[in-house]
Every structure is written in C-alpha cells, then in structure tokens.
Coordinates of C-alpha atoms in Angstrom, one line a residue:
M1 CA 0.0 0.0 0.0
V2 CA 2.8 2.4 0.9
H3 CA 4.5 1.8 -2.4
L4 CA 1.3 2.3 -4.4
L5 CA 0.6 5.6 -2.7
W6 CA 4.2 6.7 -3.4
R7 CA 3.8 6.0 -7.1
C8 CA 0.5 7.9 -7.2
M9 CA 1.8 11.0 -5.3
P10 CA 2.9 14.1 -7.3
K11 CA 6.7 14.7 -7.2
P12 CA 8.7 17.8 -7.9
A13 CA 10.3 18.1 -11.3
S14 CA 13.8 18.4 -9.8
G15 CA 15.5 18.5 -6.5
P16 CA 15.1 16.4 -3.4
V17 CA 11.7 15.3 -2.1
S18 CA 10.4 17.6 0.7
R19 CA 9.4 16.3 4.1
A20 CA 6.0 17.9 3.7
T21 CA 5.4 15.9 0.6
L22 CA 6.2 12.6 2.4
Q23 CA 4.2 13.3 5.5
P24 CA 1.0 11.5 4.4
L25 CA 3.1 8.5 3.4
C26 CA 4.9 8.6 6.8
R27 CA 1.6 8.3 8.7
L28 CA 1.0 4.9 7.1
S29 CA 4.3 3.5 8.1
S30 CA 4.9 1.8 11.4
R31 CA 8.5 3.1 11.7
P32 CA 9.4 6.4 13.6
A33 CA 9.3 9.5 11.4
S34 CA 13.0 10.3 11.9
I35 CA 14.1 6.8 10.7
R36 CA 11.6 6.8 7.9
W37 CA 13.0 10.2 6.7
V38 CA 16.5 8.8 6.8
H39 CA 15.4 5.8 4.8
L40 CA 13.7 7.8 2.2
Q41 CA 16.6 10.2 1.8
S42 CA 19.4 7.6 1.6
P43 CA 20.8 7.7 -2.0
I44 CA 21.1 4.0 -3.0
R45 CA 21.4 2.5 -6.4
S46 CA 18.0 1.7 -7.9
R47 CA 17.0 -1.9 -8.6
A48 CA 13.8 -3.7 -9.6
L49 CA 11.7 -5.0 -6.7
P50 CA 11.0 -8.7 -6.6
D51 CA 7.4 -9.7 -7.3
T52 CA 6.6 -6.0 -8.0
G53 CA 8.2 -5.5 -11.4
H54 CA 5.1 -3.9 -12.7
L55 CA 5.8 -0.9 -10.5
G56 CA 9.0 -0.1 -12.3
P57 CA 12.3 1.3 -10.8
I58 CA 12.2 3.5 -7.8
D59 CA 14.0 6.8 -7.8
R60 CA 17.7 6.4 -6.5
D61 CA 17.2 9.5 -4.2
V62 CA 14.5 7.8 -2.2
Y63 CA 15.4 4.4 -0.7
T64 CA 16.0 0.8 -1.6
Q65 CA 13.7 -2.0 -0.4
R66 CA 15.0 -5.5 0.0
W67 CA 12.7 -8.5 0.3
S68 CA 13.4 -11.8 1.8
R69 CA 11.4 -14.8 3.0
N70 CA 11.9 -16.7 6.3
A71 CA 10.0 -19.1 8.6
E72 CA 8.3 -16.4 10.7
S73 CA 7.0 -14.0 8.0
T74 CA 6.4 -14.0 4.3
R75 CA 7.6 -10.5 3.9
S76 CA 10.3 -8.5 5.8
F77 CA 12.6 -5.8 4.6
S78 CA 15.9 -4.3 5.7
L79 CA 17.3 -1.0 4.5
S80 CA 20.9 -0.3 3.5
H81 CA 21.6 2.7 5.8
K82 CA 23.4 1.9 9.1
A83 CA 20.7 3.6 11.1
E84 CA 18.0 1.3 9.5
K85 CA 19.5 -2.1 10.5
R86 CA 17.6 -2.2 13.7
P87 CA 14.4 -0.3 14.5
R88 CA 14.7 2.4 17.1
S89 CA 12.0 0.9 19.2
A90 CA 13.3 -2.5 20.2
K91 CA 10.3 -3.3 22.2
R92 CA 7.9 -2.7 19.3
A93 CA 10.0 -4.9 16.9
G94 CA 10.6 -7.6 19.4
Q95 CA 14.4 -7.4 18.9
T96 CA 17.3 -6.7 21.2
R97 CA 18.7 -3.2 21.0
P98 CA 22.0 -3.2 19.1
V99 CA 25.2 -2.8 21.1
P100 CA 27.1 0.3 20.0
R101 CA 30.6 -0.2 18.8
A102 CA 33.3 0.7 21.4
A103 CA 35.6 3.5 20.5
P104 CA 39.1 2.3 19.6
A105 CA 41.3 2.4 22.7
A106 CA 43.9 5.0 22.8
V107 CA 47.5 3.7 22.3
E108 CA 49.3 4.2 25.7
V109 CA 52.8 5.4 25.4
Y110 CA 55.6 5.5 28.0
Q111 CA 55.6 8.6 30.2
P112 CA 58.9 9.5 32.0
P113 CA 58.6 9.6 35.8
T114 CA 57.5 13.0 37.2
A115 CA 57.6 12.1 40.9
G116 CA 59.8 10.1 43.2
I117 CA 63.6 9.6 43.2
L118 CA 63.6 8.8 39.4
S119 CA 62.4 12.3 38.6
Y120 CA 65.6 13.9 40.0
L121 CA 68.0 11.8 37.9
P122 CA 69.3 12.8 34.5
P123 CA 67.2 11.5 31.6
S124 CA 70.0 9.2 30.4
W125 CA 70.2 7.5 33.8
V126 CA 66.5 6.9 34.2
P127 CA 66.3 3.6 32.1
Y128 CA 69.2 2.1 34.1
A129 CA 67.5 3.2 37.4
E130 CA 64.3 1.6 36.2
L131 CA 66.1 -1.5 35.3
I132 CA 67.4 -2.1 38.8
R133 CA 64.0 -1.0 40.3
L134 CA 65.6 1.9 42.2
D135 CA 62.2 3.2 43.2
K136 CA 61.0 -0.2 44.3
Q137 CA 63.4 -1.7 46.8
I138 CA 61.1 -4.4 48.3
G139 CA 63.2 -7.1 46.5
T140 CA 66.3 -5.8 48.1
Y141 CA 64.8 -6.1 51.6
Y142 CA 63.7 -9.6 50.9
L143 CA 67.2 -10.5 49.7
F144 CA 68.8 -8.8 52.7
L145 CA 66.7 -10.2 55.5
P146 CA 68.0 -13.8 55.3
C147 CA 71.5 -12.4 55.6
A148 CA 70.5 -10.4 58.7
F149 CA 68.8 -13.5 60.2
S150 CA 71.9 -15.7 59.8
T151 CA 74.2 -12.9 61.0
L152 CA 72.3 -12.4 64.3
V153 CA 72.0 -16.2 64.9
A154 CA 75.7 -16.8 64.2
A155 CA 76.7 -13.8 66.4
T156 CA 75.4 -15.7 69.4
M157 CA 77.1 -18.9 68.5
A158 CA 80.5 -17.3 67.8
T159 CA 83.4 -17.8 70.2
P160 CA 83.7 -15.3 71.7
M161 CA 80.3 -13.7 71.1
A162 CA 80.5 -11.1 68.3
H163 CA 80.7 -7.5 69.2
P164 CA 77.6 -5.4 68.4
L165 CA 79.6 -3.0 66.2
H166 CA 80.9 -6.0 64.2
V167 CA 77.4 -7.3 63.8
L168 CA 76.2 -3.9 62.6
T169 CA 79.0 -3.5 60.1
T170 CA 78.5 -7.0 58.7
C171 CA 74.8 -6.3 58.2
L172 CA 75.5 -3.0 56.4
W173 CA 77.9 -4.8 54.0
F174 CA 75.2 -7.5 53.4
F175 CA 72.7 -4.7 52.6
A176 CA 75.1 -3.2 50.1
G177 CA 75.6 -6.6 48.5
A178 CA 71.9 -7.3 48.4
F179 CA 71.2 -3.9 46.7
I180 CA 73.8 -4.6 44.0
M181 CA 73.1 -8.2 43.4
R182 CA 69.3 -7.7 43.3
G183 CA 69.8 -5.1 40.6
A184 CA 72.0 -7.5 38.7
G185 CA 69.4 -10.2 39.0
C186 CA 66.7 -7.8 37.7
T187 CA 68.8 -6.9 34.8
F188 CA 69.5 -10.5 33.8
N189 CA 65.9 -11.4 34.3
D190 CA 64.6 -8.5 32.1
L191 CA 67.2 -9.4 29.5
L192 CA 65.9 -13.0 29.2
D193 CA 62.2 -12.0 29.5
R194 CA 62.2 -9.1 27.1
D195 CA 59.9 -10.9 24.7
F196 CA 57.5 -11.9 27.5
D197 CA 57.5 -8.5 29.1
K198 CA 56.1 -6.9 25.9
N199 CA 52.9 -8.9 26.3
V200 CA 52.3 -8.3 30.0
E201 CA 50.5 -5.1 31.0
R202 CA 52.6 -4.4 34.1
T203 CA 56.0 -5.0 32.4
R204 CA 55.6 -3.8 28.8
F205 CA 57.3 -0.4 29.6
R206 CA 60.4 -1.9 31.2
P207 CA 63.5 -0.4 29.7
I208 CA 64.6 -3.4 27.7
A209 CA 61.1 -4.3 26.6
R210 CA 60.4 -0.8 25.3
G211 CA 63.8 -0.5 23.6
A212 CA 65.3 2.2 25.9
I213 CA 68.2 -0.2 26.6
T214 CA 69.6 -2.6 24.1
P215 CA 70.4 -6.2 25.1
K216 CA 74.1 -5.5 24.7
Q217 CA 74.0 -2.5 27.0
A218 CA 72.0 -4.6 29.6
L219 CA 74.6 -7.4 29.4
V220 CA 77.4 -5.0 30.1
F221 CA 75.5 -3.3 32.9
A222 CA 74.8 -6.7 34.5
G223 CA 78.6 -7.5 34.3
V224 CA 79.5 -4.2 36.0
Q225 CA 77.0 -4.9 38.8
C226 CA 78.5 -8.4 39.3
L227 CA 81.9 -6.9 39.7
G228 CA 80.5 -4.5 42.3
G229 CA 79.0 -7.5 44.1
L230 CA 82.4 -9.2 44.1
V231 CA 84.0 -6.1 45.7
V232 CA 81.5 -6.3 48.5
L233 CA 82.0 -10.0 48.9
L234 CA 85.8 -9.5 49.3
Q235 CA 85.1 -7.4 52.5
F236 CA 84.1 -10.6 54.3
P237 CA 86.3 -13.5 55.3
L238 CA 87.6 -15.7 52.4
A239 CA 85.2 -18.5 53.5
C240 CA 82.3 -16.3 52.4
L241 CA 83.8 -16.2 48.9
A242 CA 83.6 -20.0 48.6
W243 CA 80.0 -20.0 49.9
G244 CA 78.8 -17.0 47.9
I245 CA 80.0 -17.8 44.3
P246 CA 77.7 -20.9 43.9
S247 CA 74.7 -18.7 44.4
L248 CA 75.3 -17.1 41.0
I249 CA 74.3 -20.3 39.4
L250 CA 70.9 -20.1 41.0
V251 CA 70.6 -16.4 39.9
G252 CA 70.9 -17.5 36.3
L253 CA 68.5 -20.5 36.6
Y254 CA 65.5 -18.6 37.9
P255 CA 64.6 -16.7 34.6
L256 CA 65.0 -20.0 32.7
A257 CA 62.9 -22.0 35.2
K258 CA 59.8 -20.0 34.2
R259 CA 60.1 -21.6 30.7
V260 CA 60.4 -25.2 31.6
T261 CA 58.5 -25.7 34.9
F262 CA 55.5 -24.5 36.8
F263 CA 57.5 -24.2 40.0
P264 CA 59.9 -21.3 39.4
Q265 CA 59.1 -20.1 42.9
F266 CA 61.1 -23.1 44.2
V267 CA 64.2 -21.9 42.3
L268 CA 63.7 -18.4 43.6
G269 CA 63.4 -19.7 47.1
L270 CA 66.7 -21.5 46.7
T271 CA 68.3 -18.3 45.4
F272 CA 66.9 -15.7 47.8
S273 CA 67.4 -17.9 50.9
W274 CA 71.2 -18.2 50.3
G275 CA 71.9 -15.4 52.6
A276 CA 70.6 -17.6 55.5
V277 CA 73.9 -19.4 55.2
M278 CA 76.3 -16.5 54.5
G279 CA 76.1 -15.0 58.0
F280 CA 77.8 -18.0 59.6
P281 CA 81.1 -17.7 57.7
A282 CA 80.9 -13.9 58.0
M283 CA 81.0 -14.4 61.8
G284 CA 84.0 -16.7 61.6
I285 CA 82.0 -20.0 62.1
D286 CA 83.1 -23.0 60.1
L287 CA 80.0 -24.8 59.0
L288 CA 81.9 -28.0 58.0
S289 CA 83.2 -28.6 61.5
D290 CA 80.6 -27.0 63.8
K291 CA 77.6 -29.4 63.6
M292 CA 75.3 -27.3 65.8
A293 CA 75.9 -24.2 63.6
A294 CA 75.4 -26.3 60.5
S295 CA 72.1 -27.6 61.8
A296 CA 71.0 -24.1 62.7
A297 CA 72.0 -22.9 59.2
I298 CA 70.1 -25.7 57.5
M299 CA 66.9 -25.0 59.5
L300 CA 67.2 -21.2 58.9
Y301 CA 67.7 -21.8 55.2
S302 CA 64.7 -24.1 55.0
S303 CA 62.6 -21.6 56.8
N304 CA 63.5 -18.8 54.4
F305 CA 62.9 -21.1 51.5
C306 CA 59.3 -21.6 52.5
W307 CA 58.9 -17.9 53.2
T308 CA 60.2 -17.0 49.7
V309 CA 57.9 -19.4 48.0
L310 CA 55.0 -18.1 50.0
Y311 CA 55.4 -14.4 49.2
D312 CA 56.4 -14.9 45.6
L313 CA 53.3 -17.0 45.0
I314 CA 51.2 -14.0 46.1
Y315 CA 53.3 -11.7 43.9
A316 CA 52.8 -14.0 40.9
H317 CA 49.0 -13.6 41.2
M318 CA 49.4 -10.0 40.1
D319 CA 50.2 -11.1 36.5
V320 CA 48.5 -14.5 36.5
L321 CA 46.2 -13.7 33.5
D322 CA 49.0 -12.1 31.4
D323 CA 51.4 -14.9 32.3
A324 CA 48.9 -17.5 31.2
A325 CA 48.4 -15.6 27.9
A326 CA 52.1 -15.1 27.3
G327 CA 53.0 -18.7 28.1
V328 CA 54.9 -17.9 31.3
K329 CA 54.8 -20.8 33.8
S330 CA 54.3 -20.4 37.5
M331 CA 52.5 -22.0 40.4
A332 CA 49.9 -19.2 40.3
V333 CA 49.1 -20.2 36.7
R334 CA 49.0 -24.0 37.4
Y335 CA 47.2 -23.9 40.7
T336 CA 45.1 -20.7 40.6
E337 CA 42.2 -22.2 42.7
Q338 CA 44.4 -24.0 45.2
T339 CA 46.8 -21.1 46.0
K340 CA 45.6 -20.7 49.6
L341 CA 46.3 -24.3 50.3
F342 CA 49.8 -23.9 49.1
L343 CA 50.3 -20.8 51.2
V344 CA 49.2 -22.7 54.3
A345 CA 51.5 -25.6 53.3
M346 CA 54.4 -23.2 53.1
A347 CA 53.6 -21.2 56.3
L348 CA 53.5 -24.1 58.7
P349 CA 57.0 -25.5 57.9
Q350 CA 58.3 -21.9 57.7
V351 CA 57.5 -21.3 61.4
S352 CA 58.6 -24.8 62.4
F353 CA 62.0 -24.5 60.8
L354 CA 62.4 -21.1 62.3
G355 CA 61.8 -22.5 65.8
A356 CA 64.1 -25.4 65.1
A357 CA 66.9 -23.0 64.1
G358 CA 66.5 -21.2 67.4
M359 CA 66.7 -24.4 69.3
F360 CA 70.0 -25.4 67.7
A361 CA 71.3 -21.9 68.3
G362 CA 70.2 -21.9 72.0
S363 CA 68.0 -18.9 71.6
G364 CA 65.8 -17.6 74.4
L365 CA 62.3 -16.4 75.0
S366 CA 62.8 -13.2 73.1
Y367 CA 63.4 -15.1 69.9
L368 CA 60.5 -17.5 70.5
A369 CA 57.9 -14.8 71.6
I370 CA 58.8 -12.0 69.3
G371 CA 60.5 -13.7 66.3
C372 CA 58.4 -16.8 66.0
G373 CA 55.2 -15.2 67.4
S374 CA 55.3 -12.4 64.9
A375 CA 55.9 -14.8 62.0
I376 CA 52.8 -16.9 63.0
T377 CA 50.6 -13.9 63.4
S378 CA 51.7 -12.0 60.3
L379 CA 51.5 -15.1 58.0
A380 CA 48.1 -16.1 59.3
A381 CA 46.8 -12.6 58.7
M382 CA 48.3 -12.5 55.2
I383 CA 46.8 -15.8 54.1
W384 CA 43.4 -14.9 55.6
R385 CA 43.2 -11.4 54.3
V386 CA 44.9 -11.4 50.9
N387 CA 42.6 -11.3 47.9
L388 CA 44.4 -13.2 45.2
S389 CA 42.1 -11.9 42.4
S390 CA 43.0 -8.2 43.3
V391 CA 46.2 -6.8 42.0
S392 CA 46.2 -4.1 44.6
S393 CA 45.6 -6.6 47.5
C394 CA 48.4 -8.8 46.3
W395 CA 50.8 -5.9 46.0
W396 CA 49.9 -4.5 49.4
W397 CA 50.6 -7.8 51.2
F398 CA 53.7 -8.5 49.2
R399 CA 55.0 -5.1 50.1
Y400 CA 54.1 -4.9 53.8
G401 CA 54.5 -8.6 54.5
C402 CA 58.3 -7.9 54.3
L403 CA 57.8 -5.5 57.2
F404 CA 55.5 -7.6 59.3
T405 CA 57.1 -11.0 59.0
G406 CA 60.7 -10.1 58.3
G407 CA 60.8 -7.2 60.6
G408 CA 59.3 -9.2 63.5
I409 CA 61.8 -12.0 63.1
T410 CA 64.7 -9.5 62.9
L411 CA 63.4 -7.8 66.1
G412 CA 63.2 -11.1 67.9
L413 CA 66.7 -12.1 66.9
S414 CA 68.1 -8.7 67.8
G415 CA 66.5 -8.8 71.2
D416 CA 67.8 -12.3 71.8
Y417 CA 71.4 -11.4 70.7
L418 CA 71.5 -8.3 73.0
A419 CA 70.0 -10.1 75.9
R420 CA 72.6 -12.9 75.6
Y421 CA 75.5 -10.5 75.0
T422 CA 74.7 -8.4 78.0
G423 CA 74.1 -11.5 80.2
F424 CA 70.4 -10.5 80.8
Y425 CA 69.2 -14.1 80.3
P426 CA 69.4 -16.3 83.4
S427 CA 69.6 -20.0 82.7
S428 CA 66.0 -20.5 83.9
V429 CA 64.5 -18.4 81.1
N430 CA 66.6 -19.9 78.3
P431 CA 65.1 -23.3 77.8
F432 CA 67.2 -24.1 74.7
A433 CA 70.5 -22.8 75.9
K434 CA 72.0 -26.3 76.4
L435 CA 71.2 -27.2 72.8
G436 CA 73.7 -24.6 71.7
Q437 CA 76.6 -26.2 73.5
D438 CA 79.1 -28.0 71.3
S439 CA 79.4 -31.1 73.5
S440 CA 76.7 -33.7 73.6
P441 CA 75.4 -35.3 76.9
L442 CA 77.5 -38.4 76.2
T443 CA 80.7 -36.3 75.9
Q444 CA 79.7 -34.4 79.1
I445 CA 79.4 -37.6 81.0
S446 CA 82.7 -39.0 79.7
S447 CA 84.4 -35.7 80.6
Q448 CA 83.3 -35.7 84.3
P449 CA 86.2 -36.4 86.8
A450 CA 86.4 -40.0 88.0
S451 CA 85.3 -40.7 91.6
A452 CA 87.6 -41.7 94.5
S453 CA 86.7 -45.3 94.3
E454 CA 87.3 -45.5 90.6
S455 CA 90.7 -43.8 91.1
E456 CA 91.7 -46.3 93.8
S457 CA 90.7 -49.2 91.6
T458 CA 92.7 -47.9 88.7
S459 CA 95.7 -47.5 91.0
V460 CA 95.4 -51.1 92.2
V461 CA 95.2 -52.4 88.7
S462 CA 98.2 -50.4 87.7
K463 CA 100.2 -51.9 90.6

C-alpha cells in the first residue's frame, strides 16, 4: 500500500523530495518518522523490486527496499543505511537493542617519571635506574633479611660472642651486597624475559622491553654490577667467597625456570634464601666442623625457602592472566584455585623450621615470643586477608609482608642477641641454651672427673 501511494503522489520536477510531501506517506508506516525520513533520503542504487516488477524502478534518491522470505514472516525488509539495520523501538519490533561499537582504545605510550627519586635523575640515567628497580626496593629487603637472620644467629654462636659493632658492620655490608646483586638479578631477568614483558601489561614499559636499553647494554650493565658484588664479597672472610659464588648459578637459573617448569618459585626460594647461610662464615664459624651451627643454618635456610615461595606465590598472582596468555609458567598459573592451600603448606613449615633454628642456636624467650610469634601472626593474617584476584591486594601484602614477617623476626633475633650479649638471660628463662653447646650429653658424662673409688681401683690395677 505504501509503495502504491508513493507512485501515485505528485513529485517535484527536480531536487530532493520535501518532508511535507512525504508526511502522508509517513503516517501509514509503522516506523518512527526520523528513521523513515533517513530511509527515504538515503541515496542508494536503484533496482527492480522482486514480485513488484510492474511498479518499475524507484528513484535512487529515495530508498532501496529488499525483500526476503523466512520461517516467521512471508515479507520482511531491511534497509541499507546503518541507522536502518535495527528499529529504534526495540520493544515494538521484538528485537534486542544493538550494542554500540566501542571506540578504539587510545594507544598508551611511555611517560617519563615525574615524581619520586627517578624524577631527579638525568634522563639518560632513568632507564638504568628503572632496570634495577631503584624506586621499588622491596626485593632488596627480601634478599637482605635472610642475611640479617643468619648474622644475628651466628653472632650468638661465635666464640667469643661477636661485638655489636661488628654485627652492625656486617649487616651493612650485606645490605650493600643485596642492593647490588638484586639489581644484577633484575637486569639479567629482564634481559631474558624481554619478549614476554612486551605482552604483559605491568612490564611492557620496562627499559629493555620498550627499547630504551639494548640487550648488549644490559649485558654490560649486569657485568658491572656483578663486579660490584664481588668487591662487596671481598670485604668478608675468604670463606664467604667460597660459599657465595655458587649462588650465582641459581641467579641464572631462575629466569630459565619459568620456561620449563610450573615451579619457578622453588628456584627463587633457593636463590633468595642463600643469605641464610652467609652469616655464619661472616661471623667466623666453620659450618663444616661445627655441627650445631650447620644444623641451625640448614633450619634457617629451609625456613627462608618456605617464606620466599609463599610471598612470591602471592606476587605471581598480580600477573596470572597475562602470564597465562604469554606462556609464562608459575605455580599461580597452574594452581590458581588452590593457592591458599599452598600458602598454608608453606607457612607451617616456615615457622617450624624457624623455631628449630632457634633451638639449635640456643635462643631464648625473646626469639620465641617476638620472632616466631610475629611470624605466626603475620603469616596467618596475610593468608586470611589477601585477595588473590585483586592486584592491589596482592601488592599490598607482598610489600608490607616484608615489614610484618621479616621485621618481626629481625626484632626477635636482635633482642635475643642483645640479651645474651649483656648477660640478661638467666639460665632458667633460656630453655634451649643447652642445645647450643658444642658437647653432647655423652661427651659431658665422659668428661666428668672420676670418683675416688674409681681412682683407687685404677691405681690397684696399675700396681
């Protein structure tokens, strides 16, 4: 009917069809007037209508009508203009409203730092400062704390007991070494992961990934940092050199472990926990001959291993989606739904090994109450409160877990060392003091002086 009326209506000799002319025709249509007007004004190539060839071609300045047959209706039409693909009133047509196309996302580019310590550096220094994470020193603290633990434990086991100034100087050298070697590890890690970092949202603007530092420059920079670490290592006794060099093998294995196994956190635990052994030779204790010190070092190393796996597993959840898409392997990718169980499985032995290290070292109540107590409390709160699906929650607990757990253990060890150095501990409040003695109960019995009767019998036999 609409098409017959259109053919019968008078049209102007030239020019576009006016809206007033089309108003009677618009009243007969079920479509909104604005859409009908767009349809009628869209210039489309003319064509013959199916089944209505007797009507002739329709003017190209009006609209094109397409006919199709389907199971629901014998006649339906669609118009060529973008605005005509769906009716404006979705409720009237019984169709869903079309979803508008999203605007193309703006390409994000690297922005130089405008705040913090990096903003005060020369522009040519900024990429190298970003490479060693100069503005994010949490990794340095995690690498330094095992060194501080072993130094404080070994200071109480040294003969004579180490002076507080010597302990403080040793800890400062360990912190300098942790700062340098952590930067070298970050450089080597970014050098090997430069292709992965480009596909991860959090790491795609790292200096090597974005091209600010070439791989050759990064390799030279890593070599310079290793030389700096060697200079720091030479400040300790020569025994530390023999114990420290093997750790470089583990530093190189960690970036490669993410490519071949879903347990790179175990390799990182072996690497970052190495400082739990270094404090003993730094205090002049020979781990090969002193069995009690060796036992304390093994327990302390095992405790730090579990702690490292725990906090790095939380850290890995920050990039779990990007790592899965990029093909990076980790425990967070493999066991996303069971991560809390792994955290509990690491926290329990961590505290147990920590207490065993204190028993072998003969530590007192300060170590047990403050050191072990703070570890239990902080780890329980971390596992309970952390939201593994939230990047901000994972980062918060990874950042402040270093202060809560590591700081509490350091405080307990420091209090125990000062109390024993000053003689504050009486024997009654130090339940594990006898375990720190070099002699076993059998050697103590054999070393007791012989009684009078035994001496007389031995004299008779000799006669």
